[in-house]
Every structure is written in structure tokens, then in C-alpha cells.
Short mmCIF file of C-alpha atoms in Angstrom, two decimals:
data_model
loop_
_atom_site.label_atom_id
_atom_site.label_comp_id
_atom_site.label_asym_id
_atom_site.label_seq_id
_atom_site.Cartn_x
_atom_site.Cartn_y
_atom_site.Cartn_z
CA MET A 1 -88.98 53.91 15.94
CA LYS A 2 -85.67 53.16 17.55
CA HIS A 3 -87.40 50.95 20.07
CA THR A 4 -89.20 49.07 17.29
CA LYS A 5 -85.94 48.54 15.34
CA LYS A 6 -84.28 47.14 18.45
CA LYS A 7 -87.12 44.67 18.87
CA LYS A 8 -86.81 43.58 15.23
CA LEU A 9 -83.03 43.21 15.56
CA LEU A 10 -83.39 41.20 18.76
CA ALA A 11 -85.98 38.93 17.13
CA PHE A 12 -83.61 38.34 14.20
CA VAL A 13 -80.71 37.44 16.51
CA LEU A 14 -82.91 35.07 18.51
CA CYS A 15 -84.04 33.44 15.29
CA MET A 16 -80.41 32.95 14.17
CA ILE A 17 -79.50 31.43 17.54
CA LEU A 18 -82.42 29.01 17.23
CA VAL A 19 -81.32 27.97 13.72
CA LEU A 20 -77.70 27.48 14.79
CA SER A 21 -78.75 25.49 17.86
CA THR A 22 -80.88 23.21 15.71
CA ALA A 23 -77.99 22.63 13.28
CA ILE A 24 -75.55 21.78 16.09
CA THR A 25 -77.99 19.32 17.62
CA ALA A 26 -78.57 17.64 14.26
CA PHE A 27 -74.82 17.35 13.67
CA ALA A 28 -74.38 15.72 17.08
CA VAL A 29 -77.09 13.14 16.32
CA ASP A 30 -75.75 12.35 12.84
CA GLY A 31 -72.20 12.10 14.18
CA ASN A 32 -73.01 9.76 17.05
CA PHE A 33 -70.52 7.08 15.98
CA TYR A 34 -66.82 6.36 16.32
CA TYR A 35 -64.29 5.35 13.69
CA VAL A 36 -62.73 1.90 14.01
CA PRO A 37 -59.81 1.69 13.82
CA LYS A 38 -58.89 5.29 14.60
CA ASP A 39 -55.60 4.92 12.73
CA THR A 40 -54.20 2.37 10.28
CA VAL A 41 -53.60 -1.01 11.94
CA GLU A 42 -52.08 -4.32 10.90
CA LEU A 43 -53.84 -7.52 11.94
CA SER A 44 -52.57 -11.06 11.47
CA ARG A 45 -53.77 -14.65 11.64
CA GLU A 46 -51.87 -17.90 11.30
CA ILE A 47 -53.22 -20.29 8.65
CA VAL A 48 -53.37 -23.90 9.84
CA LYS A 49 -54.11 -27.00 7.79
CA ASP A 50 -54.13 -30.55 9.15
CA GLY A 51 -52.64 -29.22 12.38
CA ALA A 52 -49.61 -27.63 10.68
CA SER A 53 -48.91 -23.97 10.00
CA GLN A 54 -49.12 -22.97 6.33
CA GLY A 55 -48.09 -19.35 6.88
CA THR A 56 -49.47 -16.10 8.26
CA LEU A 57 -51.94 -13.70 6.67
CA TYR A 58 -51.52 -9.98 7.42
CA ALA A 59 -54.19 -7.36 6.76
CA THR A 60 -53.43 -3.63 6.75
CA VAL A 61 -56.66 -1.78 7.54
CA PRO A 62 -56.82 2.02 7.19
CA GLY A 63 -58.35 4.25 9.86
CA GLY A 64 -62.10 4.83 9.61
CA THR A 65 -62.81 1.57 7.77
CA PHE A 66 -65.64 0.72 10.18
CA LYS A 67 -68.04 2.65 12.41
CA SER A 68 -69.16 1.78 15.92
CA SER A 69 -71.65 3.26 18.33
CA THR A 70 -69.23 2.46 21.16
CA ASP A 71 -66.09 4.44 21.92
CA ASN A 72 -62.77 2.55 22.21
CA ALA A 73 -64.10 -0.47 20.29
CA GLU A 74 -61.35 -2.58 18.69
CA LEU A 75 -61.16 -4.19 15.28
CA GLN A 76 -60.67 -7.95 15.08
CA MET A 77 -59.85 -10.23 12.15
CA ASP A 78 -61.29 -13.74 12.39
CA MET A 79 -60.29 -16.74 10.32
CA GLN A 80 -61.67 -20.20 9.74
CA ASN A 81 -58.39 -22.05 9.25
CA GLU A 82 -59.66 -25.31 7.79
CA THR A 83 -60.93 -23.86 4.52
CA SER A 84 -62.55 -26.22 2.01
CA GLU A 85 -60.12 -25.88 -0.87
CA SER A 86 -61.50 -27.91 -3.78
CA THR A 87 -64.14 -25.42 -4.95
CA VAL A 88 -61.82 -22.45 -4.46
CA LEU A 89 -58.88 -24.03 -6.32
CA GLU A 90 -61.15 -24.99 -9.21
CA ALA A 91 -62.29 -21.37 -9.43
CA VAL A 92 -58.67 -20.16 -9.24
CA GLN A 93 -57.61 -22.47 -12.09
CA THR A 94 -60.57 -21.38 -14.22
CA GLU A 95 -59.84 -17.69 -13.65
CA LEU A 96 -56.15 -18.29 -14.34
CA GLU A 97 -57.04 -19.67 -17.75
CA ASN A 98 -59.65 -16.96 -18.37
CA THR A 99 -56.91 -14.35 -17.98
CA GLY A 100 -54.80 -16.03 -20.66
CA ASN A 101 -52.65 -18.33 -18.53
CA THR A 102 -53.81 -21.46 -20.34
CA GLY A 103 -50.37 -23.07 -20.17
CA TYR A 104 -50.17 -23.06 -16.38
CA THR A 105 -51.68 -24.96 -13.48
CA VAL A 106 -51.94 -24.20 -9.77
CA HIS A 107 -49.05 -25.81 -7.89
CA GLN A 108 -49.50 -24.95 -4.21
CA ALA A 109 -51.97 -22.68 -2.44
CA VAL A 110 -52.42 -21.12 1.01
CA MET A 111 -55.81 -19.69 1.96
CA GLY A 112 -58.20 -18.89 4.78
CA ASP A 113 -61.77 -17.68 5.33
CA VAL A 114 -61.41 -14.09 6.56
CA SER A 115 -63.88 -11.74 8.21
CA PHE A 116 -63.68 -8.53 10.23
CA ARG A 117 -65.77 -7.54 13.23
CA ILE A 118 -65.90 -4.93 15.95
CA SER A 119 -64.98 -6.13 19.45
CA THR A 120 -68.33 -5.00 20.83
CA GLU A 121 -70.29 -6.92 18.18
CA ASP A 122 -70.60 -10.57 17.18
CA LYS A 123 -71.47 -10.14 13.51
CA ALA A 124 -68.96 -9.80 10.66
CA ARG A 125 -68.85 -6.44 8.85
CA ILE A 126 -68.03 -5.38 5.28
CA PRO A 127 -65.09 -2.92 5.30
CA GLU A 128 -65.99 0.56 4.02
CA LYS A 129 -62.40 1.06 2.79
CA ALA A 130 -60.03 -1.14 0.81
CA VAL A 131 -57.74 -3.51 2.74
CA ASN A 132 -54.24 -4.66 1.78
CA PHE A 133 -53.15 -8.27 2.32
CA ARG A 134 -49.84 -10.08 2.44
CA PHE A 135 -48.62 -13.56 3.34
CA GLU A 136 -45.47 -14.59 5.20
CA ASN A 137 -43.77 -17.87 6.19
CA THR A 138 -45.28 -19.95 3.39
CA SER A 139 -43.47 -22.50 1.23
CA LEU A 140 -44.68 -20.89 -2.01
CA ASP A 141 -42.36 -19.84 -4.81
CA THR A 142 -42.71 -16.04 -4.56
CA ALA A 143 -41.28 -15.51 -8.05
CA HIS A 144 -44.23 -17.33 -9.65
CA ALA A 145 -47.10 -16.56 -7.29
CA MET A 146 -50.37 -14.64 -7.45
CA GLY A 147 -52.97 -13.63 -4.87
CA PHE A 148 -56.72 -14.11 -4.98
CA VAL A 149 -59.95 -13.28 -3.18
CA TYR A 150 -62.92 -15.65 -3.48
CA ASP A 151 -66.43 -14.46 -2.64
CA GLY A 152 -68.45 -17.55 -1.78
CA SER A 153 -71.72 -15.60 -1.68
CA ASN A 154 -71.73 -15.27 -5.46
CA GLY A 155 -68.93 -17.63 -6.52
CA THR A 156 -66.74 -14.88 -7.98
CA ILE A 157 -62.95 -14.83 -7.79
CA THR A 158 -60.46 -12.04 -8.44
CA LEU A 159 -56.73 -12.56 -9.06
CA TYR A 160 -54.16 -10.03 -7.82
CA GLU A 161 -50.56 -9.42 -8.85
CA LEU A 162 -48.05 -9.58 -6.01
CA LYS A 163 -45.14 -7.25 -5.35
CA GLU A 164 -41.84 -8.48 -6.73
CA ASP A 165 -40.41 -11.41 -4.76
CA THR A 166 -42.96 -10.99 -1.94
CA LEU A 167 -46.45 -12.26 -1.24
CA GLN A 168 -47.98 -8.80 -0.75
CA PHE A 169 -50.89 -7.72 -2.92
CA GLU A 170 -49.91 -4.91 -5.30
CA GLU A 171 -53.28 -3.23 -4.88
CA ASP A 172 -55.75 -2.85 -2.03
CA VAL A 173 -58.85 -5.02 -2.00
CA GLN A 174 -62.35 -3.57 -1.72
CA LEU A 175 -64.33 -6.39 -0.11
CA GLU A 176 -67.98 -6.84 -1.03
CA ALA A 177 -68.98 -9.56 1.45
CA GLU A 178 -68.75 -10.15 5.20
CA THR A 179 -66.62 -13.29 4.74
CA VAL A 180 -64.24 -14.06 1.87
CA VAL A 181 -61.45 -16.53 1.15
CA VAL A 182 -58.11 -14.73 0.84
CA GLY A 183 -55.19 -16.74 -0.52
CA CYS A 184 -52.13 -16.97 -2.72
CA PHE A 185 -50.75 -19.68 -4.99
CA ASP A 186 -47.81 -20.46 -7.23
CA VAL A 187 -47.97 -22.03 -10.70
CA VAL A 188 -46.10 -24.52 -12.85
CA GLU A 189 -46.16 -24.95 -16.59
CA LYS A 190 -48.44 -27.67 -17.88
CA THR A 191 -46.89 -30.70 -19.52
CA ALA A 192 -47.54 -31.54 -23.17
CA GLU A 193 -50.12 -34.16 -22.15
CA GLU A 194 -52.07 -31.69 -20.06
CA LYS A 195 -51.99 -29.10 -22.82
CA VAL A 196 -53.33 -31.55 -25.39
CA GLU A 197 -56.09 -32.62 -22.98
CA ASP A 198 -57.37 -29.07 -22.47
CA GLY A 199 -56.79 -27.97 -26.06
CA THR A 200 -53.73 -25.79 -25.49
CA LYS A 201 -50.99 -26.03 -28.08
CA PRO A 202 -48.02 -27.91 -26.58
CA GLU A 203 -45.52 -25.46 -28.05
CA ASP A 204 -46.98 -22.51 -26.09
CA THR A 205 -44.31 -21.56 -23.55
CA LYS A 206 -45.48 -18.25 -22.09
CA ALA A 207 -48.85 -16.98 -20.93
CA SER A 208 -50.18 -13.81 -22.51
CA THR A 209 -50.51 -11.97 -19.20
CA GLY A 210 -46.83 -12.02 -18.40
CA VAL A 211 -46.45 -14.96 -16.02
CA GLU A 212 -43.00 -16.33 -16.83
CA ALA A 213 -42.71 -19.83 -18.24
CA ILE A 214 -41.48 -22.22 -15.56
CA THR A 215 -39.23 -24.94 -16.98
CA GLN A 216 -37.68 -27.97 -15.35
CA GLU A 217 -34.56 -25.88 -14.76
CA SER A 218 -36.49 -23.38 -12.63
CA ASN A 219 -34.77 -22.33 -9.40
CA ASN A 220 -37.49 -23.62 -7.08
CA ILE A 221 -39.69 -26.10 -8.90
CA GLN A 222 -38.91 -29.17 -10.97
CA ILE A 223 -41.73 -31.40 -12.12
CA ALA A 224 -41.11 -34.75 -13.78
CA ASP A 225 -44.34 -36.46 -12.71
CA THR A 226 -47.44 -34.31 -13.20
CA GLN A 227 -49.56 -36.72 -11.15
CA GLY A 228 -48.16 -35.46 -7.87
CA ILE A 229 -46.51 -32.52 -6.12
CA VAL A 230 -44.32 -32.38 -3.03
CA SER A 231 -44.72 -29.73 -0.33
CA ILE A 232 -43.07 -28.77 2.96
CA ALA A 233 -44.82 -28.04 6.25
CA GLU A 234 -43.16 -26.99 9.54
CA ASN A 235 -44.29 -27.95 13.01
CA TYR A 236 -42.09 -26.48 15.79
CA GLY A 237 -38.73 -27.05 14.18
CA LYS A 238 -39.55 -30.18 12.22
CA LEU A 239 -39.96 -29.97 8.44
CA THR A 240 -42.24 -32.62 6.95
CA ALA A 241 -42.35 -33.47 3.26
CA ASN A 242 -45.58 -34.67 1.67
CA TYR A 243 -46.11 -36.09 -1.82
CA SER A 244 -49.68 -35.69 -3.00
CA ASP A 245 -49.97 -38.96 -4.96
CA THR A 246 -50.44 -41.47 -2.14
CA ALA A 247 -50.61 -44.39 -4.59
CA VAL A 248 -46.88 -44.02 -5.29
CA GLU A 249 -44.27 -45.27 -2.80
CA VAL A 250 -41.70 -42.49 -2.49
CA GLY A 251 -38.64 -41.41 -0.55
CA TYR A 252 -37.44 -37.85 0.06
CA VAL A 253 -34.07 -36.14 -0.43
CA TRP A 254 -33.41 -32.77 1.22
CA TYR A 255 -31.30 -29.83 0.01
CA ARG A 256 -30.07 -26.90 2.10
CA SER A 257 -28.67 -23.47 1.22
CA ILE A 258 -27.07 -21.21 3.86
CA ASN A 259 -26.58 -17.46 3.38
CA GLY A 260 -27.33 -17.70 -0.33
CA ALA A 261 -24.68 -20.35 -1.07
CA THR A 262 -25.19 -23.17 -3.56
CA GLU A 263 -27.65 -25.72 -2.20
CA GLU A 264 -26.20 -28.98 -0.91
CA GLN A 265 -27.75 -32.41 -0.66
CA GLN A 266 -28.27 -33.45 2.96
CA ILE A 267 -27.11 -36.91 4.05
CA PRO A 268 -28.99 -38.35 7.07
CA THR A 269 -26.62 -38.20 10.06
CA GLN A 270 -26.72 -39.69 13.56
CA TYR A 271 -25.94 -37.18 16.34
CA TYR A 272 -24.75 -37.60 19.94
CA SER A 273 -24.34 -35.10 22.77
CA THR A 274 -20.97 -34.35 24.39
CA THR A 275 -21.85 -36.91 27.09
CA GLY A 276 -22.67 -39.59 24.53
CA THR A 277 -26.45 -39.28 24.68
CA ASN A 278 -28.15 -40.44 21.48
CA LEU A 279 -29.85 -37.34 20.01
CA GLY A 280 -31.24 -39.19 17.00
CA LYS A 281 -30.91 -38.53 13.29
CA ASP A 282 -31.40 -35.13 11.72
CA ILE A 283 -33.45 -36.78 8.94
CA SER A 284 -35.89 -39.62 9.58
CA THR A 285 -35.23 -43.05 8.08
CA ASP A 286 -37.84 -42.60 5.35
CA GLY A 287 -36.55 -39.05 4.68
CA LYS A 288 -39.98 -37.56 5.33
CA ASP A 289 -38.97 -35.48 8.38
CA LEU A 290 -36.01 -33.13 8.82
CA TYR A 291 -35.13 -31.62 12.22
CA ILE A 292 -33.78 -28.13 11.59
CA ALA A 293 -31.72 -27.73 14.79
CA LEU A 294 -29.96 -31.11 14.45
CA ASN A 295 -29.30 -30.39 10.79
CA GLY A 296 -27.58 -27.09 11.67
CA GLY A 297 -30.17 -25.01 9.86
CA ALA A 298 -31.33 -22.73 12.68
CA LEU A 299 -30.75 -19.00 12.26
CA LYS A 300 -27.70 -17.51 14.09
CA TYR A 301 -26.09 -20.96 14.32
CA ASN A 302 -22.49 -20.70 13.09
CA GLY A 303 -23.28 -17.43 11.32
CA ASN A 304 -26.54 -18.52 9.66
CA GLU A 305 -28.34 -15.38 8.49
CA THR A 306 -30.61 -17.06 5.92
CA VAL A 307 -31.31 -20.78 5.56
CA ASN A 308 -33.44 -22.32 2.81
CA TYR A 309 -34.58 -25.89 2.33
CA LYS A 310 -36.26 -27.76 -0.48
CA VAL A 311 -37.07 -31.43 -0.87
CA LYS A 312 -37.35 -33.80 -3.83
CA ALA A 313 -39.62 -36.82 -4.00
CA TYR A 314 -38.19 -39.93 -5.68
CA ALA A 315 -39.67 -43.31 -6.45
CA LYS A 316 -38.59 -45.58 -3.57
CA ASN A 317 -36.69 -47.92 -5.89
CA ASP A 318 -34.62 -44.99 -7.19
CA LEU A 319 -32.95 -44.46 -3.78
CA ASN A 320 -29.97 -46.40 -2.44
CA GLU A 321 -29.54 -47.91 1.04
CA TYR A 322 -28.51 -44.49 2.39
CA GLY A 323 -31.71 -42.85 1.17
CA LEU A 324 -29.93 -40.97 -1.63
CA PRO A 325 -30.86 -41.02 -5.34
CA LYS A 326 -29.17 -43.58 -7.54
CA GLU A 327 -27.14 -42.28 -10.47
CA GLY A 328 -29.21 -41.37 -13.51
CA THR A 329 -32.56 -41.24 -11.67
CA THR A 330 -35.00 -38.32 -11.92
CA ALA A 331 -37.09 -36.81 -9.13
CA LEU A 332 -40.85 -37.15 -9.36
CA ALA A 333 -41.28 -33.59 -8.05
CA THR A 334 -39.41 -30.82 -6.25
CA SER A 335 -40.91 -28.52 -3.64
CA SER A 336 -40.80 -24.76 -3.46
CA VAL A 337 -38.10 -23.20 -1.29
CA TYR A 338 -38.81 -23.07 2.45
CA ASN A 339 -37.28 -20.17 4.42
CA VAL A 340 -36.28 -20.98 8.02
CA THR A 341 -37.57 -18.55 10.68
CA GLY A 342 -36.45 -20.34 13.89
CA TYR A 343 -33.33 -19.37 15.86
CA TYR A 344 -30.56 -21.47 17.42
CA GLU A 345 -30.27 -19.29 20.50
CA VAL A 346 -33.06 -17.98 22.70
CA GLN A 347 -34.42 -14.70 21.39
CA ASN A 348 -35.80 -12.10 23.82
CA GLY A 349 -34.99 -14.44 26.71
CA SER A 350 -35.75 -11.86 29.39
CA PHE A 351 -39.03 -10.82 27.78
CA GLU A 352 -38.36 -7.07 27.43
CA THR A 353 -40.43 -6.98 24.25
CA PRO A 354 -43.27 -6.18 24.28
CA SER A 355 -43.48 -3.94 27.37
CA VAL A 356 -46.54 -4.49 29.56
CA THR A 357 -46.39 -1.08 31.24
CA GLU A 358 -46.14 0.81 27.95
CA LEU A 359 -49.08 -1.00 26.40
CA HIS A 360 -51.34 -1.45 29.45
CA SER A 361 -51.11 1.14 32.22
CA GLY A 362 -52.24 0.35 35.75
CA THR A 363 -51.30 -3.33 35.69
CA ASN A 364 -48.16 -5.38 36.15
CA ASN A 365 -49.22 -8.32 34.02
CA TRP A 366 -50.91 -8.91 30.68
CA GLN A 367 -51.86 -11.99 28.69
CA PHE A 368 -51.17 -11.75 24.97
CA SER A 369 -52.54 -13.91 22.17
CA ASN A 370 -49.91 -15.74 20.13
CA GLU A 371 -50.77 -13.62 17.09
CA ASN A 372 -50.56 -10.23 18.82
CA TYR A 373 -47.43 -11.18 20.77
CA LYS A 374 -45.69 -12.03 17.50
CA LYS A 375 -46.97 -8.83 15.88
CA LEU A 376 -45.50 -6.81 18.77
CA LYS A 377 -42.04 -8.30 18.02
CA GLY A 378 -42.24 -10.97 20.72
CA ALA A 379 -40.12 -13.98 19.75
CA TRP A 380 -42.08 -16.68 21.58
CA GLN A 381 -45.12 -18.79 20.68
CA THR A 382 -46.91 -21.37 22.79
CA THR A 383 -49.04 -24.46 22.22
CA GLY A 384 -50.72 -23.90 25.61
CA THR A 385 -53.38 -21.48 24.41
CA ALA A 386 -56.19 -20.06 26.57
CA ASN A 387 -59.40 -18.09 26.12
CA ALA A 388 -59.52 -14.34 26.60
CA SER A 389 -59.96 -12.80 30.05
CA GLU A 390 -60.31 -9.30 31.48
CA TYR A 391 -56.52 -9.07 31.62
CA SER A 392 -55.80 -10.31 28.11
CA ASP A 393 -56.08 -9.51 24.43
CA SER A 394 -59.54 -10.12 23.05
CA GLU A 395 -58.04 -12.74 20.71
CA GLY A 396 -56.78 -14.96 23.55
CA ALA A 397 -54.68 -15.30 26.73
CA ASP A 398 -51.82 -17.45 25.44
CA ILE A 399 -48.64 -15.80 26.80
CA GLU A 400 -48.56 -13.95 30.12
CA ILE A 401 -45.86 -11.38 30.89
CA VAL A 402 -45.37 -10.15 34.48
CA THR A 403 -43.26 -7.10 35.35
CA THR A 404 -42.01 -5.54 38.59
CA GLU A 405 -41.94 -2.13 36.93
CA SER A 406 -45.44 -1.36 38.18
CA ASP A 407 -46.55 -0.02 41.58
CA ASN A 408 -49.33 -2.60 41.73
CA THR A 409 -49.14 -5.49 44.17
CA LEU A 410 -47.55 -8.75 43.06
CA ASP A 411 -49.63 -10.95 45.36
CA GLY A 412 -50.16 -14.36 43.81
CA TYR A 413 -46.85 -14.27 41.93
CA SER A 414 -44.48 -14.90 44.85
CA SER A 415 -43.32 -18.22 43.37
CA MET A 416 -42.54 -16.78 39.97
CA SER A 417 -39.43 -15.04 38.69
CA PHE A 418 -39.64 -11.57 37.19
CA ARG A 419 -37.61 -9.49 34.79
#
């Protein structure tokens, strides 16, 4: 009897081992994937329109938003910069009015087609978790701006409130398509003529959803001519004004505020070097272009901590021979405030940040993309971009940093200087 009981007990144990082994094997098969990203990451892409930067889009993606069959796969955010805006802006305006903002119209907008993919795959993927977006370095009026996501696959658009005085979405976005248009815009109050045309009562001064009425005395926007708007774009230290109504001959007048002081009208000035070399004017003859460094608007110059510009468009006949408005004239339109980000002195001149050896072990050089270099607190950007290589970020090989702090050979770099 004892012998029989031992056999039964042994059979039971063997059976349990078989069941447990089967369960472990099944778990290993079901769990044969890797989370991407492993931890929360922030990705960024510059938004470019007509060759000029419109700002930068940042996406904060939580860990485990995607799955990959490959270990150490990286998450990438792609963007089609030259987004077709007309359909999207029409949808934004319609949704704005559907939410009760019938007294307002879209003033300026910044947007880009966004998609996410795993570095080991070519196809775009739908995030399994919500993503948070924010914009930086735009010319939008943050006090009167909203965000949006447009799904072109079904033509739907969703508006998002932004955090106070920033262009960051207040809530995370659960994306439902592989590619969407993510953007933000600011608004201005419609004129009486526009309100009558679309059936809105002219005396309505505030939208029901809480967007503040924007009057002609607004801090950032003044609109006298509803047929056109004026915007500011920067291209490597040069601000360029653009008035949307090309049928009207206009001139531009610039205003600058330093460290929060009252804004001052800028008078075009001719500059010379200490040796008498002609450096040119800080504002072009037609007023369209302003050169920040010549105008003294670069950060850290003479104590500049914050520098803001805005520009007004005037009818050409309303400006005098110096390019300044005649007494009693009114601007056709005024831009949103532009915040300067460029410095007077070289920043990170010896290239300590970011550190190659801390980020990439076993090598003494690495090629960063412009976007990732900026994200890692690098102060430089380059127009000489290059495609990715085995010793670069997957997004591109734009800026190469070489260090002597590695034991690897420096052959091939003998003619270069090192930090």
C-alpha cells in the first residue's frame, strides 16, 4: 500500500510539473515582444514652410506605447513639413464655430503631418497610449491660442485647450490613425462685416466657450484690415514680415521690447564696424527684413534676457521717407509677438554638451541630427545636413562631435582640433 501511494504521489507531482512547464512555455511565446520606448521619451521635429522655420513640435510618449519583436528598437517621429493647409484650416474654422466661437476667426496656424514608427520597421504605427504635444518657437499669440488634431482618414478634427501662456496641450491625445495633422492656431475677433455675412450678431463680443474677446487694443494683435494678416518668420537671424494680401502695396514698421520693457518703434539704422566697414542696415529699405544681431536684439547682448519683436503692416502711402508711419495713419494689421531665441555670444563653444562618451560608449565620435542635438541641450544647428550612417542618429548625421576622451584611435582626424 505504501508503495502504491508513493507511485500515485509521484504521478501527481509529475503531472503538476508538466502543467507548470506548459504554462511557462505559453507565457514565453505570448510575451515575445519588447516595449518601445522602454521609458517615457520626448521627440521633436522642426516645422518648415516655404523654407522657413515655423516652430518646433514636441511629443512626449510614455513607455510601452508600442511593441516590437526586436530588442533595443527605437521610436522615431516623422513629419511631412509642407502640409496642405487649406482643407485643415477650413475644418478648424468650422469646428471653432461648432464649439460656440462664432465671433472668432483663425489668425495664424502652425501644423505638420505627424506619424510614429519603430526604427526596425518602415510602416507608421498607431500609438497604444495617449501622447502629449507642445509647440515652441512659433510666432503665435499664446494667450489666444488652441491646439488641434486633424485625422485625414475620416476628416474629423478635435480642438484642445492649451496650458496657460504656453502652447502645450492640456490633455494627452489618443491617436486613432497612423498619420495625423497636429497643429495650433491663434484667433482674432471677427469684424462687424464678417459677423453679418455669417449671421452672427455684430454686438456679440465673447464666445460661449470662454475664449476671450480680442479687441484692437489687444497686447499682441491689432487688425484694421480684415482682408490681410501680417506674420513673422525667422531664417538664421533674419526676421521677415509677410502680409497675406499681395494685392496691396505695403511697408512694415518694427517694434522691439527688451526684458519686458515697453515696446519701442525701430528706426532703420546704417551700421559700420570699428574699422569703417559697411555692415549694412539693421532693417531693409522696404522694412520687410530685420537683422536681429545688427538691431541689438540677440540674447545676452548688453544684458538682454528676453527680446520680443512684432511688426505692423501699413499702406505704402502711409509711410514717410524714413519708412515710418505718418501721423494719424492706422496699421492694416499687426503680427503676434515673436520671441528671440538666438544669442549674441557663442554658446557651448567647446562642445561639451552633449557628451559623446556618455551617450555612445566605445567610440570617440558621433554624428547627431539637428533635432536630437538640440534636444540634448546642444546650442548649434547646421544647414549642412547629411543622411544617417552607422555612427549617427537614425534621424540624420548633421553635426559630428569628436572627443579625445576615448581610448579609441583618432586616425583620420589628425587635421582636426579636439576638445
